[in-house]
Tab-separated table of C-alpha atoms and ligand atoms in Angstrom:
chain	number	residue	atom	x	y	z
A	1	UNK	CA	-0.291	0.481	0.227
A	2	UNK	CA	1.956	2.669	-1.685
A	3	UNK	CA	-0.749	5.750	0.039
A	4	UNK	CA	-3.351	6.164	2.632
A	5	UNK	CA	-7.486	4.314	1.941
A	6	UNK	CA	-10.345	5.785	1.861
A	7	UNK	CA	-13.551	3.529	2.758
A	8	UNK	CA	-16.690	4.818	3.719
A	9	UNK	CA	-19.845	3.035	4.860
A	10	UNK	CA	-23.208	3.368	3.515
A	11	UNK	CA	-26.546	1.881	4.221
A	12	UNK	CA	-30.237	3.259	6.072
A	13	UNK	CA	-30.149	4.281	9.533
A	14	UNK	CA	-29.817	1.178	11.227
A	15	UNK	CA	-28.447	-0.902	8.673
A	16	UNK	CA	-25.275	-2.391	11.275
A	17	UNK	CA	-22.158	-0.261	9.497
A	18	UNK	CA	-20.728	1.726	12.737
A	19	UNK	CA	-20.392	-1.923	14.153
A	20	UNK	CA	-18.700	-3.122	11.163
A	21	UNK	CA	-17.069	0.001	11.009
A	22	UNK	CA	-15.577	-0.227	14.925
A	23	UNK	CA	-14.405	-4.268	13.865
A	24	UNK	CA	-12.354	-3.230	10.969
A	25	UNK	CA	-10.723	-0.398	13.105
A	26	UNK	CA	-9.934	-2.452	15.046
A	27	UNK	CA	-8.530	-5.492	13.130
A	28	UNK	CA	-6.478	-3.134	10.617
A	29	UNK	CA	-5.084	-1.335	13.634
A	30	UNK	CA	-2.951	-4.081	14.251
A	31	UNK	CA	-0.816	-3.177	11.320
A	32	UNK	CA	-2.203	-0.152	9.876
A	33	UNK	CA	-2.333	3.610	11.637
A	34	UNK	CA	-5.878	4.087	11.377
A	35	UNK	CA	-8.747	6.929	11.554
A	36	UNK	CA	-12.111	6.702	12.680
A	37	UNK	CA	-14.354	9.470	11.236
A	38	UNK	CA	-17.401	10.127	10.474
A	39	UNK	CA	-19.934	12.639	8.632
A	40	UNK	CA	-22.121	14.185	9.493
A	41	UNK	CA	-19.927	15.938	12.449
A	42	UNK	CA	-16.792	14.715	12.776
A	43	UNK	CA	-15.025	17.429	14.968
A	44	UNK	CA	-15.420	21.209	15.551
A	45	UNK	CA	-17.053	23.293	12.886
A	46	UNK	CA	-18.848	20.038	12.153
A	47	UNK	CA	-20.074	19.389	15.708
A	48	UNK	CA	-22.346	22.654	15.339
A	49	UNK	CA	-23.811	21.331	11.914
A	50	UNK	CA	-24.434	17.968	12.862
A	51	UNK	CA	-26.338	19.628	16.140
A	52	UNK	CA	-29.114	21.692	13.362
A	53	UNK	CA	-28.980	18.874	10.428
A	54	UNK	CA	-29.754	15.942	13.229
A	55	UNK	CA	-31.620	18.053	16.527
A	56	UNK	CA	-33.689	21.549	14.473
A	57	UNK	CA	-36.831	21.674	15.333
A	58	UNK	CA	-37.805	23.730	12.726
A	59	UNK	CA	-38.524	23.100	9.010
A	60	UNK	CA	-35.420	23.004	6.736
A	61	UNK	CA	-35.758	23.463	2.938
A	62	UNK	CA	-34.138	19.970	0.966
A	63	UNK	CA	-31.476	22.524	-0.922
A	64	UNK	CA	-30.318	24.080	2.307
A	65	UNK	CA	-30.349	20.588	4.042
A	66	UNK	CA	-28.417	19.228	1.072
A	67	UNK	CA	-26.077	22.995	1.810
A	68	UNK	CA	-25.094	22.460	5.491
A	69	UNK	CA	-24.138	18.383	4.648
A	70	UNK	CA	-22.087	19.085	2.906
A	71	UNK	CA	-20.525	22.294	4.106
A	72	UNK	CA	-19.430	20.134	6.539
A	73	UNK	CA	-17.708	17.299	4.248
A	74	UNK	CA	-15.666	20.565	2.900
A	75	UNK	CA	-14.524	20.822	5.719
A	76	UNK	CA	-14.300	17.217	7.163
A	77	UNK	CA	-11.945	16.703	3.665
A	78	UNK	CA	-9.902	19.499	3.941
A	79	UNK	CA	-9.716	19.320	8.204
A	80	UNK	CA	-9.016	15.141	8.505
A	81	UNK	CA	-9.814	13.210	5.294
A	82	UNK	CA	-7.357	14.560	2.768
A	83	UNK	CA	-4.507	14.835	5.441
A	84	UNK	CA	-5.069	12.003	6.617
A	85	UNK	CA	-4.924	9.674	3.731
A	86	UNK	CA	-2.139	11.760	2.415
A	87	UNK	CA	0.242	10.775	5.309
A	88	UNK	CA	-0.475	7.794	4.933
A	89	UNK	CA	-3.154	6.631	7.103
A	90	UNK	CA	-5.951	4.244	6.819
A	91	UNK	CA	-9.239	6.849	6.717
A	92	UNK	CA	-12.527	4.602	7.883
A	93	UNK	CA	-15.478	6.616	6.843
A	94	UNK	CA	-18.933	6.863	8.762
A	95	UNK	CA	-20.949	7.982	6.256
A	96	UNK	CA	-19.960	10.440	2.552
A	97	UNK	CA	-21.032	11.725	-0.522
A	98	UNK	CA	-23.006	8.223	-1.023
A	99	UNK	CA	-25.286	9.279	2.031
A	100	UNK	CA	-26.331	12.856	0.080
A	101	UNK	CA	-27.044	10.926	-3.433
A	102	UNK	CA	-28.865	8.697	-1.203
A	103	UNK	CA	-30.936	10.947	1.671
A	104	UNK	CA	-30.775	14.057	-0.263
A	105	UNK	CA	-31.142	12.666	-4.359
A	106	UNK	CA	-33.304	9.596	-4.546
A	107	UNK	CA	-35.103	10.278	-0.952
A	108	UNK	CA	-35.871	14.309	-0.931
A	109	UNK	CA	-35.887	13.765	-4.537
A	110	UNK	CA	-32.886	16.596	-5.835
A	111	UNK	CA	-31.558	16.613	-9.470
A	112	UNK	CA	-28.905	13.865	-9.355
A	113	UNK	CA	-26.496	16.089	-11.439
A	114	UNK	CA	-26.447	19.032	-8.687
A	115	UNK	CA	-25.990	16.840	-5.577
A	116	UNK	CA	-23.068	15.198	-8.236
A	117	UNK	CA	-21.448	18.370	-9.266
A	118	UNK	CA	-21.850	19.475	-5.429
A	119	UNK	CA	-20.363	16.230	-3.832
A	120	UNK	CA	-17.711	17.044	-6.322
A	121	UNK	CA	-16.779	20.656	-5.494
A	122	UNK	CA	-16.893	19.570	-1.657
A	123	UNK	CA	-14.689	17.129	-1.860
A	124	UNK	CA	-12.179	19.052	-3.962
A	125	UNK	CA	-12.596	15.855	-6.942
A	126	UNK	CA	-11.615	13.274	-3.464
A	127	UNK	CA	-12.985	9.767	-4.509
A	128	UNK	CA	-13.076	6.839	-2.116
A	129	UNK	CA	-10.834	3.990	-3.060
A	130	UNK	CA	-13.826	2.199	-1.827
A	131	UNK	CA	-17.665	2.372	-0.397
A	132	UNK	CA	-19.109	-0.255	1.131
A	133	UNK	CA	-23.046	-0.185	1.130
A	134	UNK	CA	-25.042	-2.001	4.062
A	135	UNK	CA	-27.975	-3.401	2.550
A	136	UNK	CA	-31.082	-3.863	4.756
A	137	UNK	CA	-35.049	-3.828	4.380
A	138	UNK	CA	-36.467	-1.104	6.076
A	139	UNK	CA	-38.806	-2.871	8.386
A	140	UNK	CA	-35.871	-4.726	9.676
A	141	UNK	CA	-34.393	-0.549	9.596
A	142	UNK	CA	-36.638	0.547	11.056
A	143	UNK	CA	-36.943	-2.245	13.876
A	144	UNK	CA	-33.164	-1.166	14.803
A	145	UNK	CA	-33.206	2.121	14.825
A	146	UNK	CA	-36.233	2.290	17.680
A	147	UNK	CA	-38.912	4.697	18.573
A	148	UNK	CA	-35.776	7.432	19.270
A	149	UNK	CA	-35.976	8.823	16.379
A	150	UNK	CA	-33.872	12.307	15.280
A	151	UNK	CA	-35.132	14.269	12.509
A	152	UNK	CA	-33.731	12.238	9.606
A	153	UNK	CA	-34.515	9.194	11.210
A	154	UNK	CA	-38.128	10.551	10.970
A	155	UNK	CA	-38.773	10.905	7.696
A	156	UNK	CA	-41.060	7.184	7.153
A	157	UNK	CA	-41.253	4.886	5.517
A	158	UNK	CA	-41.601	6.089	2.049
A	159	UNK	CA	-38.664	7.752	2.698
A	160	UNK	CA	-36.520	5.448	3.489
A	161	UNK	CA	-38.105	3.016	0.693
A	162	UNK	CA	-36.312	5.644	-1.895
A	163	UNK	CA	-33.101	6.591	-0.290
A	164	UNK	CA	-32.710	2.385	0.449
A	165	UNK	CA	-33.147	2.129	-3.623
A	166	UNK	CA	-31.017	4.817	-4.084
A	167	UNK	CA	-28.221	3.489	-2.067
A	168	UNK	CA	-29.227	-0.295	-4.788
A	169	UNK	CA	-29.160	2.335	-7.701
A	170	UNK	CA	-25.329	3.668	-6.923
A	171	UNK	CA	-23.664	0.246	-6.150
A	172	UNK	CA	-25.116	-0.843	-9.057
A	173	UNK	CA	-23.984	2.072	-11.653
A	174	UNK	CA	-20.600	2.662	-9.777
A	175	UNK	CA	-19.739	-1.793	-9.252
A	176	UNK	CA	-16.011	-1.109	-9.278
A	177	UNK	CA	-15.627	1.408	-5.837
A	178	UNK	CA	-18.636	0.366	-4.131
A	179	UNK	CA	-19.726	-2.561	-3.095
A	180	UNK	CA	-23.153	-3.707	-1.817
A	181	UNK	CA	-23.393	-6.320	1.498
A	182	UNK	CA	-26.594	-8.266	2.090
A	183	UNK	CA	-26.313	-6.329	5.903
A	184	UNK	CA	-29.402	-9.243	7.135
A	185	UNK	CA	-26.626	-11.894	7.714
A	186	UNK	CA	-24.764	-12.394	11.273
A	187	UNK	CA	-21.926	-9.496	12.071
A	188	UNK	CA	-19.367	-11.890	11.781
A	189	UNK	CA	-21.217	-13.520	8.489
A	190	UNK	CA	-21.065	-9.284	6.749
A	191	UNK	CA	-17.762	-8.705	8.686
A	192	UNK	CA	-16.161	-11.877	6.663
A	193	UNK	CA	-16.985	-10.518	3.878
A	194	UNK	CA	-16.263	-6.826	4.551
A	195	UNK	CA	-12.635	-7.846	4.665
A	196	UNK	CA	-12.871	-9.536	1.455
A	197	UNK	CA	-13.082	-6.381	-0.127
A	198	UNK	CA	-11.060	-4.565	2.061
A	199	UNK	CA	-7.700	-7.372	2.223
A	200	UNK	CA	-6.722	-6.988	-1.853
A	201	UNK	CA	-6.064	-3.019	-1.207
A	202	UNK	CA	-3.764	-3.333	1.735
B	1	TYD	P1	-26.659	9.060	12.430
B	1	TYD	O1	-26.463	9.566	14.159
B	1	TYD	O2	-24.649	9.819	12.115
B	1	TYD	O3	-27.346	8.083	11.873
B	1	TYD	P2	-26.401	6.693	11.686
B	1	TYD	O4	-26.048	6.490	12.936
B	1	TYD	O5	-27.937	6.249	11.036
B	1	TYD	O6	-25.079	7.506	10.106
B	1	TYD	O7	-27.467	10.588	11.439
B	1	TYD	C1	-26.726	10.857	10.429
B	1	TYD	C2	-28.061	11.209	9.325
B	1	TYD	O8	-28.118	12.180	8.452
B	1	TYD	C3	-28.529	9.861	9.169
B	1	TYD	O9	-30.012	9.763	8.805
B	1	TYD	C4	-28.084	9.853	7.876
B	1	TYD	C5	-27.964	11.632	7.029
B	1	TYD	N1	-27.595	12.017	6.270
B	1	TYD	C6	-27.953	12.314	4.905
B	1	TYD	O10	-28.889	12.802	5.117
B	1	TYD	N2	-26.863	13.181	3.688
B	1	TYD	C7	-25.325	13.724	4.478
B	1	TYD	O11	-24.842	13.901	3.410
B	1	TYD	C8	-25.044	13.081	5.301
B	1	TYD	C9	-23.817	12.452	5.539
B	1	TYD	C10	-25.933	12.335	6.348
């Protein structure tokens, strides 16, 4: 592995991606320098944006919501992800550009070309080396999220069906970068599959 690696973990709420990210971090930390991070709200300014995005109790227009996620991303890429990858670290990121495509694009019906353009602007053109999409049906997802829902999680079943479908489309159209994983399987089985995608990159 010459440079660092940038791996993103994606999927609908309650898909199990954060559990897998922790397992991967623990496994890779034995031999590599690993950074765990997330969007929205990894650190500093991002934490303030996250507070608005997840807890603001008034209405947020879909375009405003998109710009807030993108603002968080621009800061995150420049402050955390790029410097870490450039210095040879493995960056594991809980959600990134594909969340905006799935949630604001497919979920909120914002034009996908516009989202792609803005994502590219926010990331300075940087792309993940690998994206893992953890797929679960919405019934399972909702059961895992439970009753204490944040602003995004209160979107309703139809919204989440569109988001899930968005992820399936992303995986279909960008199958080289994006790997789709059946996340209804056991944690161990899913982890084995996850490692099968990561180890060839090391
Ligand atoms: P978070 O608590 O991090 O949820 P999770 O553990 O499921 O990742 O909340 C992030 C929420 O923000 C989640 O509902 C997905 C949503 N989101 C978007 O709608 N667009 C985005 O670009 C990002 C990064 C997240």
